[in-house]
mmCIF file of C-alpha atoms in Angstrom:
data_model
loop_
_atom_site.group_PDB
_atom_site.id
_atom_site.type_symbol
_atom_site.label_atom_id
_atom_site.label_comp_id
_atom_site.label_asym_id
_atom_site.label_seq_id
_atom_site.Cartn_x
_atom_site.Cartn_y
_atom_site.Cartn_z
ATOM 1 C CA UNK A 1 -3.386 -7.132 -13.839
ATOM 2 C CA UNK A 2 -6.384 -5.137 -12.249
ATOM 3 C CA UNK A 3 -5.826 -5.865 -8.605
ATOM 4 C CA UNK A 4 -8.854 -4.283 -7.317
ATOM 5 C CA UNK A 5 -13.000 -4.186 -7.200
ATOM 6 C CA UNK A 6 -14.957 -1.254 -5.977
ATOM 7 C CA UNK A 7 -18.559 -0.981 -4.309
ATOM 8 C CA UNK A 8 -20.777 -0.460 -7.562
ATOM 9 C CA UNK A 9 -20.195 3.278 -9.261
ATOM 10 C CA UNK A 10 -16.948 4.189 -6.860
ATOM 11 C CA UNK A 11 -13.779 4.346 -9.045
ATOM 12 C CA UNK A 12 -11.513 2.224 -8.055
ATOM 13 C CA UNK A 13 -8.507 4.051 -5.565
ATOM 14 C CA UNK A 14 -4.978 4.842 -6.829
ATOM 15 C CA UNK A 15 -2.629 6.639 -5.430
ATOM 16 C CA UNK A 16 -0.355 8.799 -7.448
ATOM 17 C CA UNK A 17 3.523 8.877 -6.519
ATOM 18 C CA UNK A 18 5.426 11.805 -8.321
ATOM 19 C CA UNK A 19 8.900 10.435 -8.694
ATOM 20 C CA UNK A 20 11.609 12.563 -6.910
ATOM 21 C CA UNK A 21 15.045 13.257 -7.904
ATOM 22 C CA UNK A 22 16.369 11.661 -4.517
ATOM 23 C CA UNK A 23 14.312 8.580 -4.989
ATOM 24 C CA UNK A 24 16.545 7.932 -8.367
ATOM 25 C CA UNK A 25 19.474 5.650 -7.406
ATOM 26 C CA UNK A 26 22.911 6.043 -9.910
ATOM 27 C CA UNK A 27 21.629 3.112 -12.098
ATOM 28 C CA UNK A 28 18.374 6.205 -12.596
ATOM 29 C CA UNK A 29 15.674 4.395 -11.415
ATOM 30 C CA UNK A 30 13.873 4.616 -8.454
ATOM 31 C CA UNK A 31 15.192 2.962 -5.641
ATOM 32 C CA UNK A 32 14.223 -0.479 -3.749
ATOM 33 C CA UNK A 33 13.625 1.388 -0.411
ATOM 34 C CA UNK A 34 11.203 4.081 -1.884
ATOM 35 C CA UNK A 35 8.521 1.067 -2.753
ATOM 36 C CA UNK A 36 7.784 0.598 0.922
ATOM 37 C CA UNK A 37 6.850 3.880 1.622
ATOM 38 C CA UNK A 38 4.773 4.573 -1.075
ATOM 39 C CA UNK A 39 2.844 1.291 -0.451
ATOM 40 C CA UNK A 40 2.356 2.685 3.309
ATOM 41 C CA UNK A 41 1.384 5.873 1.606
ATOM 42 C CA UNK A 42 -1.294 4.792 -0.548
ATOM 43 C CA UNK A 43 -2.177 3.033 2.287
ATOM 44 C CA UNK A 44 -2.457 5.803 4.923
ATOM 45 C CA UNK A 45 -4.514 7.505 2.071
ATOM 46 C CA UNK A 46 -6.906 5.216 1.177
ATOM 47 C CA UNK A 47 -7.915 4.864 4.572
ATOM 48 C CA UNK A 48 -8.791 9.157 4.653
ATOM 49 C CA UNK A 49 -10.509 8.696 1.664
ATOM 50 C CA UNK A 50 -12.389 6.086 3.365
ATOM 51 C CA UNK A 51 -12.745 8.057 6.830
ATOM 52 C CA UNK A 52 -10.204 6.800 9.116
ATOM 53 C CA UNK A 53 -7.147 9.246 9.282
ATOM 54 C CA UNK A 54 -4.561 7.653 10.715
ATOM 55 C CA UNK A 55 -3.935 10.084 13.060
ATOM 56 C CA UNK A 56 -7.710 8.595 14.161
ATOM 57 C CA UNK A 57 -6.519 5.226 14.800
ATOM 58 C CA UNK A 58 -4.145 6.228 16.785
ATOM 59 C CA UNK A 59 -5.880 7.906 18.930
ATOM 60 C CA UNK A 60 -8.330 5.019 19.042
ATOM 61 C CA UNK A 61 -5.091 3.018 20.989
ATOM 62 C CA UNK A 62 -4.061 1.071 17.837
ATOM 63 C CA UNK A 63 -1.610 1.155 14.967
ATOM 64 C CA UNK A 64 -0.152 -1.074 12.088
ATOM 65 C CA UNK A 65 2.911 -2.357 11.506
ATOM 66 C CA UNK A 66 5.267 -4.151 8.264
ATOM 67 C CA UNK A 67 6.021 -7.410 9.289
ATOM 68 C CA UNK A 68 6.469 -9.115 5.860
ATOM 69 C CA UNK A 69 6.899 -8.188 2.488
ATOM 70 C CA UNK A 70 7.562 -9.385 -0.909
ATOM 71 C CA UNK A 71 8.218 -7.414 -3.629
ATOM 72 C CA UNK A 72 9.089 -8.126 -7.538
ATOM 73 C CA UNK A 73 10.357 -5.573 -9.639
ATOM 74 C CA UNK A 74 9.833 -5.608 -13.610
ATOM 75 C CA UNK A 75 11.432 -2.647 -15.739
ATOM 76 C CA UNK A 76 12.833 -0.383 -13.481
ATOM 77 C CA UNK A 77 10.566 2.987 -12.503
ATOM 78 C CA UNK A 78 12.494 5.790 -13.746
ATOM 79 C CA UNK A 79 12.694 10.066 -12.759
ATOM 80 C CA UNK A 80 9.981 11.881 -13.626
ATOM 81 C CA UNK A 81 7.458 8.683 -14.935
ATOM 82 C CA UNK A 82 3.594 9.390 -13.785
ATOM 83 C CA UNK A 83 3.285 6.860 -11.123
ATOM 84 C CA UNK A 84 0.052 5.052 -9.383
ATOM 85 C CA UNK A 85 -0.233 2.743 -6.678
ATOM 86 C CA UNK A 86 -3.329 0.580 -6.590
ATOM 87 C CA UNK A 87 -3.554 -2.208 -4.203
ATOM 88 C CA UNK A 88 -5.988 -4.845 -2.746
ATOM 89 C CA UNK A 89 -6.851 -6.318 0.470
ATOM 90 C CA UNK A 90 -6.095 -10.073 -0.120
ATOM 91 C CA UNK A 91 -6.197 -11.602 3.219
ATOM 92 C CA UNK A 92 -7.779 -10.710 6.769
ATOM 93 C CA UNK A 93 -6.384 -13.222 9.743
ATOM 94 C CA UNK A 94 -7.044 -12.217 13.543
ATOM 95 C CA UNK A 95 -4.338 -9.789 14.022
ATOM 96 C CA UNK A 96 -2.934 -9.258 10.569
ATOM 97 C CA UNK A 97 -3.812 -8.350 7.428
ATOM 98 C CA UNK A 98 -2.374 -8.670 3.845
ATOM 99 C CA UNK A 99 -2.318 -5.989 0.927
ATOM 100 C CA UNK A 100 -1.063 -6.471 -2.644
ATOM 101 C CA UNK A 101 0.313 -3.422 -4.214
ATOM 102 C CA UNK A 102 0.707 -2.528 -7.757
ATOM 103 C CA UNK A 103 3.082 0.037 -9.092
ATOM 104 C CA UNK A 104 2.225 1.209 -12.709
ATOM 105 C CA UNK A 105 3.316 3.504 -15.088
ATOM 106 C CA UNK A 106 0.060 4.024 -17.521
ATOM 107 C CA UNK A 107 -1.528 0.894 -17.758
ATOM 108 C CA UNK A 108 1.835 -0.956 -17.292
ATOM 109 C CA UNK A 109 2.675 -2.670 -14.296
ATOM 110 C CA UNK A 110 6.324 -2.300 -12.977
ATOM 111 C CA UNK A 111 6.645 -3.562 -9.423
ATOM 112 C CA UNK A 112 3.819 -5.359 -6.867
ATOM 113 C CA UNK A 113 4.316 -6.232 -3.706
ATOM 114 C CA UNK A 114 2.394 -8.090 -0.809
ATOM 115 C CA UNK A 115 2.709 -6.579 2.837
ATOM 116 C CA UNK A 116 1.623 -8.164 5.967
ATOM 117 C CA UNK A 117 0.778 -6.059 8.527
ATOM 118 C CA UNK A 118 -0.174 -6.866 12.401
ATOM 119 C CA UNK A 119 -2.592 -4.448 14.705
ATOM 120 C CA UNK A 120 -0.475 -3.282 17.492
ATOM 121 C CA UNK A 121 -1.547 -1.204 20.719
ATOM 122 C CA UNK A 122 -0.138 2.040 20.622
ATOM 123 C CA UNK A 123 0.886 1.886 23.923
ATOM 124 C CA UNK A 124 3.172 -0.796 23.179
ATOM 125 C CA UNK A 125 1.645 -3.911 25.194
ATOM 126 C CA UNK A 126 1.334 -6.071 21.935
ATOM 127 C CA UNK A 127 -0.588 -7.388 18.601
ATOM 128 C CA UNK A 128 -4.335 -6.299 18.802
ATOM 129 C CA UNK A 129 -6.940 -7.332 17.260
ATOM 130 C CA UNK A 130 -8.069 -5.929 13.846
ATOM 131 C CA UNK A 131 -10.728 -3.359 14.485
ATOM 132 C CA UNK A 132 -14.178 -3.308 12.900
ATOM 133 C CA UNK A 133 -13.629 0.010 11.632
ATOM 134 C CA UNK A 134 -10.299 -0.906 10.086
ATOM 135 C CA UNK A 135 -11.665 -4.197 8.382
ATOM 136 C CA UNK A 136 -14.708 -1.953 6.856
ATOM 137 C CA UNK A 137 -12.233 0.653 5.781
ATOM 138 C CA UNK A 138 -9.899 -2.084 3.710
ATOM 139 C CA UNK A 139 -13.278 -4.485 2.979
ATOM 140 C CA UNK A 140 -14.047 -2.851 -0.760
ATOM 141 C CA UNK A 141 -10.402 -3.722 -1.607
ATOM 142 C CA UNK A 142 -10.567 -7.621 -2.725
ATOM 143 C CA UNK A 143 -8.877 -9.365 -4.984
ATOM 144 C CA UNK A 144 -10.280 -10.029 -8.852
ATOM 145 C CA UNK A 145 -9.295 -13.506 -8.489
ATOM 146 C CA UNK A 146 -12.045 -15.571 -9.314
ATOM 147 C CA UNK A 147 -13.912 -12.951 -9.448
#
């Protein structure tokens, strides 16, 4: 499943992951944990590949935060597999925002997952928001669905 559309001629993003050793759990594949962080990952790269570092956005007064996600594993990433994460903007509410994720190994997808995450103030008085330059930096990423 191709999660993702692109402005005309721009690939679409993907990050790669290379699979550590300490990521492998003793049933060898990658453990549950390590999904999260490479979703925030691609993430925090798509958005400097788009412009806003996310060392920019904090110092703009906001940040983001995980407050939901749902995740379903297939066959099990293993050590050593070439890994991308490609993922999609699928929802934009007030505050929060939703990304699906898809983990693949070639053109096979092993694991997606859907995160919610809500604009917070950095200096910790609350939800915020979603900034213009945050919803313009996540806009090419929508869903194929019906599309």
């Amino acid at each position: 499943m191709d999660t993702t559309r692109t402005p005309a001629g721009e690939a679409p993003f993907t990050y790669p992951v290379e699979v550590r050793y300490m990521e492998v759990d003793q049933q060898g594949v990658v453990f549950n944990g390590w999904y999260l962080t490479w979703f925030d990952q691609a993430m925090m790269h798509f958005l400097a590949h788009r412009g806003l570092a996310y060392e920019s956005m904090m110092a703009r007064g906001y940040d983001v935060q995980l407050i939901h996600n749902q995740t379903t594993w297939r066959p099990a990433v293993r050590w050593l597999e070439p890994v991308e994460v490609a993922f999609a903007a699928s929802r934009f509410g007030t505050t929060s925002f939703d990304l699906d994720f898809s983990v693949r190994v070639g053109s096979e997808e092993r694991v997606t997952g859907r995160t919610t995450y809500v604009v917070v103030a950095t200096d910790g008085s609350g939800k915020r928001p979603i900034p213009a330059v945050l919803r313009e930096a996540l806009a090419p990423l929508t869903p194929l669905i019906g599309g």
